Short mmCIF file of C-alpha atoms in Angstrom, two decimals:
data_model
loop_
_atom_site.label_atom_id
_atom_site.label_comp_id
_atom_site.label_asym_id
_atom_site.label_seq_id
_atom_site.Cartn_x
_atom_site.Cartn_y
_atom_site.Cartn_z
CA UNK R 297 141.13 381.59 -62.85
CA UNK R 298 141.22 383.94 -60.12
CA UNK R 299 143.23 387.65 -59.90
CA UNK R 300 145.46 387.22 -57.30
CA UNK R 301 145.28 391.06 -57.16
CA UNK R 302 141.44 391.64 -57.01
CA UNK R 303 140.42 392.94 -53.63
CA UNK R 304 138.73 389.69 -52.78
CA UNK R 305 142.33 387.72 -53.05
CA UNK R 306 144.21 390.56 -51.16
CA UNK R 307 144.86 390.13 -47.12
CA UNK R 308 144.65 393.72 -45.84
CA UNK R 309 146.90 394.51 -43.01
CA UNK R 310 144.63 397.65 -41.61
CA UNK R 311 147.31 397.81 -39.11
CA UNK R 312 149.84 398.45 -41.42
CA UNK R 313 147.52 400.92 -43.67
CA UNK R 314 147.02 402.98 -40.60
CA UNK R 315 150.87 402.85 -39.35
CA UNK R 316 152.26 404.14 -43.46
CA UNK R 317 149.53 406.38 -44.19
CA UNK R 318 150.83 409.60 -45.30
CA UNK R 319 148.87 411.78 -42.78
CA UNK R 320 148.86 411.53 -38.98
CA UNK R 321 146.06 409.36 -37.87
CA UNK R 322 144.36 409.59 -34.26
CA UNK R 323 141.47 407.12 -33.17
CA UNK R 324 139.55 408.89 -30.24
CA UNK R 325 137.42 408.92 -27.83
CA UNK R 326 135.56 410.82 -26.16
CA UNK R 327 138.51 413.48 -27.34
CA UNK R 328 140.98 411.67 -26.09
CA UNK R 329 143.22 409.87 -28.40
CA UNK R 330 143.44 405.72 -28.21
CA UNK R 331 145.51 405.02 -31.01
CA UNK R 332 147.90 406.90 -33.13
CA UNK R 333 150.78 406.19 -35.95
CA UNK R 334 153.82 407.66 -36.21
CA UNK R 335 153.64 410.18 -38.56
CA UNK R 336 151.58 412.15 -36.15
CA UNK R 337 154.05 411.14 -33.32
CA UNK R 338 156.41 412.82 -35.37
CA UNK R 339 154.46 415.80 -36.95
CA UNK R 340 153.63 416.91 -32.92
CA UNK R 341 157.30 415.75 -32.07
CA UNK R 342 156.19 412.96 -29.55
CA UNK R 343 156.59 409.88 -28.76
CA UNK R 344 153.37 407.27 -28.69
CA UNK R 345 153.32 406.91 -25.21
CA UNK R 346 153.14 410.76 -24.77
CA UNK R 347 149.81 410.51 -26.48
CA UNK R 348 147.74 407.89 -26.33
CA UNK R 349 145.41 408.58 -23.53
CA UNK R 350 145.54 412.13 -24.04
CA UNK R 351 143.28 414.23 -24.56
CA UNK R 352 143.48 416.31 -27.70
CA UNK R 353 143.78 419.67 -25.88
CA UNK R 354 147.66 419.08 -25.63
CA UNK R 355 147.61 419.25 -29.99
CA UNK R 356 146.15 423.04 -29.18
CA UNK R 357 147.93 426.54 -28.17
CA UNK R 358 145.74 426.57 -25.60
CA UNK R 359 143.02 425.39 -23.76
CA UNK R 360 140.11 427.97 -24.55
CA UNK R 361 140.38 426.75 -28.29
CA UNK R 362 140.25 423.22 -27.51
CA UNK R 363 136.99 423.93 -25.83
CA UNK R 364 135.78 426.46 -28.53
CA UNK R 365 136.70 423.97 -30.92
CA UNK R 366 135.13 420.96 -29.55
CA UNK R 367 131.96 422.84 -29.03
CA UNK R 368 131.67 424.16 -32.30
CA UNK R 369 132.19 420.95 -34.26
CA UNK R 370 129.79 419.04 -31.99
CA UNK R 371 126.72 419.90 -34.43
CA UNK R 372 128.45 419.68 -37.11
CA UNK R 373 129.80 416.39 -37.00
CA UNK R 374 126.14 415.30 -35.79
CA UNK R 375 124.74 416.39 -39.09
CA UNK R 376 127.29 415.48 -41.47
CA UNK R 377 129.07 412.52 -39.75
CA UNK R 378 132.58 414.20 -40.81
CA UNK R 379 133.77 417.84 -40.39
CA UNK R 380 137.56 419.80 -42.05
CA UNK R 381 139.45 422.78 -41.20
CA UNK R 382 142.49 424.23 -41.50
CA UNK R 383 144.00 425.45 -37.81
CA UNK R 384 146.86 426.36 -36.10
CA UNK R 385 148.03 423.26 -33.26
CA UNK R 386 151.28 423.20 -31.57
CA UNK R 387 153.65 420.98 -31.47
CA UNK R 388 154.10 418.61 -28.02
CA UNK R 389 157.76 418.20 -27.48
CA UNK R 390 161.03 417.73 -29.50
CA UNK R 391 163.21 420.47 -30.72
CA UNK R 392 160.35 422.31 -31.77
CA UNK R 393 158.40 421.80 -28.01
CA UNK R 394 155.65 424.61 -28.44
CA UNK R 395 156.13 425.64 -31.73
CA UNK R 396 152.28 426.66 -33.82
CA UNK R 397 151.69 425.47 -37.15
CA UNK R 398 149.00 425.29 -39.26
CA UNK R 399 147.43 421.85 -39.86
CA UNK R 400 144.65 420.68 -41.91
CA UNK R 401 142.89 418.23 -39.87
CA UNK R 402 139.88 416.11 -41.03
CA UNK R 403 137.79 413.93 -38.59
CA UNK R 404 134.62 411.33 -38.60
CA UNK R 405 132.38 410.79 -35.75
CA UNK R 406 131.30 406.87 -35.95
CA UNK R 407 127.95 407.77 -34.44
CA UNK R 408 126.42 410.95 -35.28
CA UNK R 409 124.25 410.86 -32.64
CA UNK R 410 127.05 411.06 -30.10
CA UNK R 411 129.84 412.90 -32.32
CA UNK R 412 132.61 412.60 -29.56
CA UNK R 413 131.97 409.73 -28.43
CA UNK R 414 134.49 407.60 -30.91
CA UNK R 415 136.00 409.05 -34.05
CA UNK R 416 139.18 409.01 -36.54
CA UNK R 417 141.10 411.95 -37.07
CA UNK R 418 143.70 412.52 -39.91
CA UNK R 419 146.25 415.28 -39.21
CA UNK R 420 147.80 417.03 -42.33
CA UNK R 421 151.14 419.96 -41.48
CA UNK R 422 150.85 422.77 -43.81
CA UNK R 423 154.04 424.35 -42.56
CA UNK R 424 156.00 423.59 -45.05
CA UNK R 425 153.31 425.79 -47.46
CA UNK R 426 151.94 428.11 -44.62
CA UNK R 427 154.21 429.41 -41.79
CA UNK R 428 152.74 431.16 -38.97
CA UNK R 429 154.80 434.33 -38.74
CA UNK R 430 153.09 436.42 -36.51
CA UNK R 431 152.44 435.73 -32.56
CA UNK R 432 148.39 435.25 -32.52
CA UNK R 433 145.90 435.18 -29.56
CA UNK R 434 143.52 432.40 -29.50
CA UNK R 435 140.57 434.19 -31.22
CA UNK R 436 143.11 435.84 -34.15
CA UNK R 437 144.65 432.13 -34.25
CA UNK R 438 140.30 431.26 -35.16
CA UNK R 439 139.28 434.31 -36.90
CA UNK R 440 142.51 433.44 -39.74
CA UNK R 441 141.34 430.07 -40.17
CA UNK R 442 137.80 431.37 -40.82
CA UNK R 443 139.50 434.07 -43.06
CA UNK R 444 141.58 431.84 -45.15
CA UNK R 445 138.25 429.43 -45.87
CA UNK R 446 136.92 432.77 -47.29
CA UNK R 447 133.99 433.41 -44.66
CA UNK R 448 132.80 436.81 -44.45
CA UNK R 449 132.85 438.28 -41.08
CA UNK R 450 128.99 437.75 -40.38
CA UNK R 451 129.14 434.31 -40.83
CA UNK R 452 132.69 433.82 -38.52
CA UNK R 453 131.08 435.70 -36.26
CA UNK R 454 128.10 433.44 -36.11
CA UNK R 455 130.51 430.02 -36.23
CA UNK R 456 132.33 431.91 -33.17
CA UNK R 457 129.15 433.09 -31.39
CA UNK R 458 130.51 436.59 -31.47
CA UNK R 459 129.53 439.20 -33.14
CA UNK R 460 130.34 440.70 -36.90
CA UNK R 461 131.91 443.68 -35.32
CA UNK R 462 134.26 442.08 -32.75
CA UNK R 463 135.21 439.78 -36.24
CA UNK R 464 136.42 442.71 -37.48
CA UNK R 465 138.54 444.16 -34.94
CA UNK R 466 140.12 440.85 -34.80
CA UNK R 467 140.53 441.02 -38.77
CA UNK R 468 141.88 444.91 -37.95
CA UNK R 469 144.40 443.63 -35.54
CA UNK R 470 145.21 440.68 -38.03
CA UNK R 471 146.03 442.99 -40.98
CA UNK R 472 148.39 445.39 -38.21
CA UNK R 473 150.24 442.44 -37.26
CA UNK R 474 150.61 440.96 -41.16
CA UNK R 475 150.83 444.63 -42.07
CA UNK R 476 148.39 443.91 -44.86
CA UNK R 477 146.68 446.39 -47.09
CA UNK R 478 143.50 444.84 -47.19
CA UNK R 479 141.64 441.23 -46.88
CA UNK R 480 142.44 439.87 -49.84
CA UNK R 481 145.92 440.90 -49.02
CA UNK R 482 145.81 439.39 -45.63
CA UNK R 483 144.74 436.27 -46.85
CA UNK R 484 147.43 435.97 -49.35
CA UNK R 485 149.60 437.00 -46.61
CA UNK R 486 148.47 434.36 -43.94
CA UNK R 487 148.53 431.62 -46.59
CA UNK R 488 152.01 432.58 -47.79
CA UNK R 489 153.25 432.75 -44.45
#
């Protein structure tokens, strides 16, 4: 006698999977979104339509980190297949129309040797844990994210391409705006919100 609940008896609707997962889901390419459920329709306060066929840069504060982004990830997805970070996005339209959060986004290339190509992209919002409470430029928006994966400021400066010195004028002008005491602090601070 057969299980009718073994995963050979089961008909998996991967349609429905993707439209009630519990994270935003984006399928892309060439960094433009295809496909997309509703959850991150609603996390970036959007409809479908206003998405699909987008490119990704309208997720980002602004255009310069799209590019940084895209460029930096590149090799990384082409050596691992997948990359994660934690990073602040803004939100499309809606009530909260260009309103920054912080988001934990997670994304697989489905060919390493062309990592933009085509890739799926969960989207997680952190701002119910992790507010952004300070008004950021594009580099302090980067230089926090680095921060809060607890990077030193040689090594954000290399991830950058900038040096360990401009790092920490960017951490300086972090901890003024946070009015933090010291890293550690700032960290605590910037994942407190």
């Amino acid at each position: 006698m057969t299980n009718p609940d073994s995963p050979d008896q089961l008909d998996i609707d991967y349609r429905l999977a993707f439209e009630l997962a519990p994270v935003g889901l984006a399928l892309s390419r060439q960094r433009a979104m295809v496909d997309c459920n509703q959850v991150l329709c609603e996390m970036f306060g959007a409809t479908r339509d206003q998405l699909v066929g987008q490119s990704f840069q309208i997720l980002y504060p602004s255009a310069d980190e799209y590019e940084r982004t895209g460029a930096r990830i590149s090799p990384l997805l082409g050596r691992a297949g997948t990359y994660a970070d934690d990073r602040i996005m803004k939100r499309v339209d809606g009530r909260f129309k260009g309103e920054t959060f912080w988001c934990h986004v997670t994304g697989r290339a489905l060919r390493r040797d062309a990592p933009h190509e085509a890739g799926i992209w969960s989207f997680e919002d952190l701002s119910s844990r992790r507010a952004v409470k300070a008004e950021l430029t594009a580099r302090e928006r980067e230089v926090a994210a680095f921060l809060m994966g607890g990077l030193t400021s040689k090594e954000i400066g290399k991830a950058l391409g900038i040096s360990p010195r401009t790092v920490e004028i960017y951490r300086a002008r972090l901890m003024r705006k946070y009015q933090a005491h010291s890293t550690p602090d700032l960290v605590h601070r910037l994942i407190a919100g």
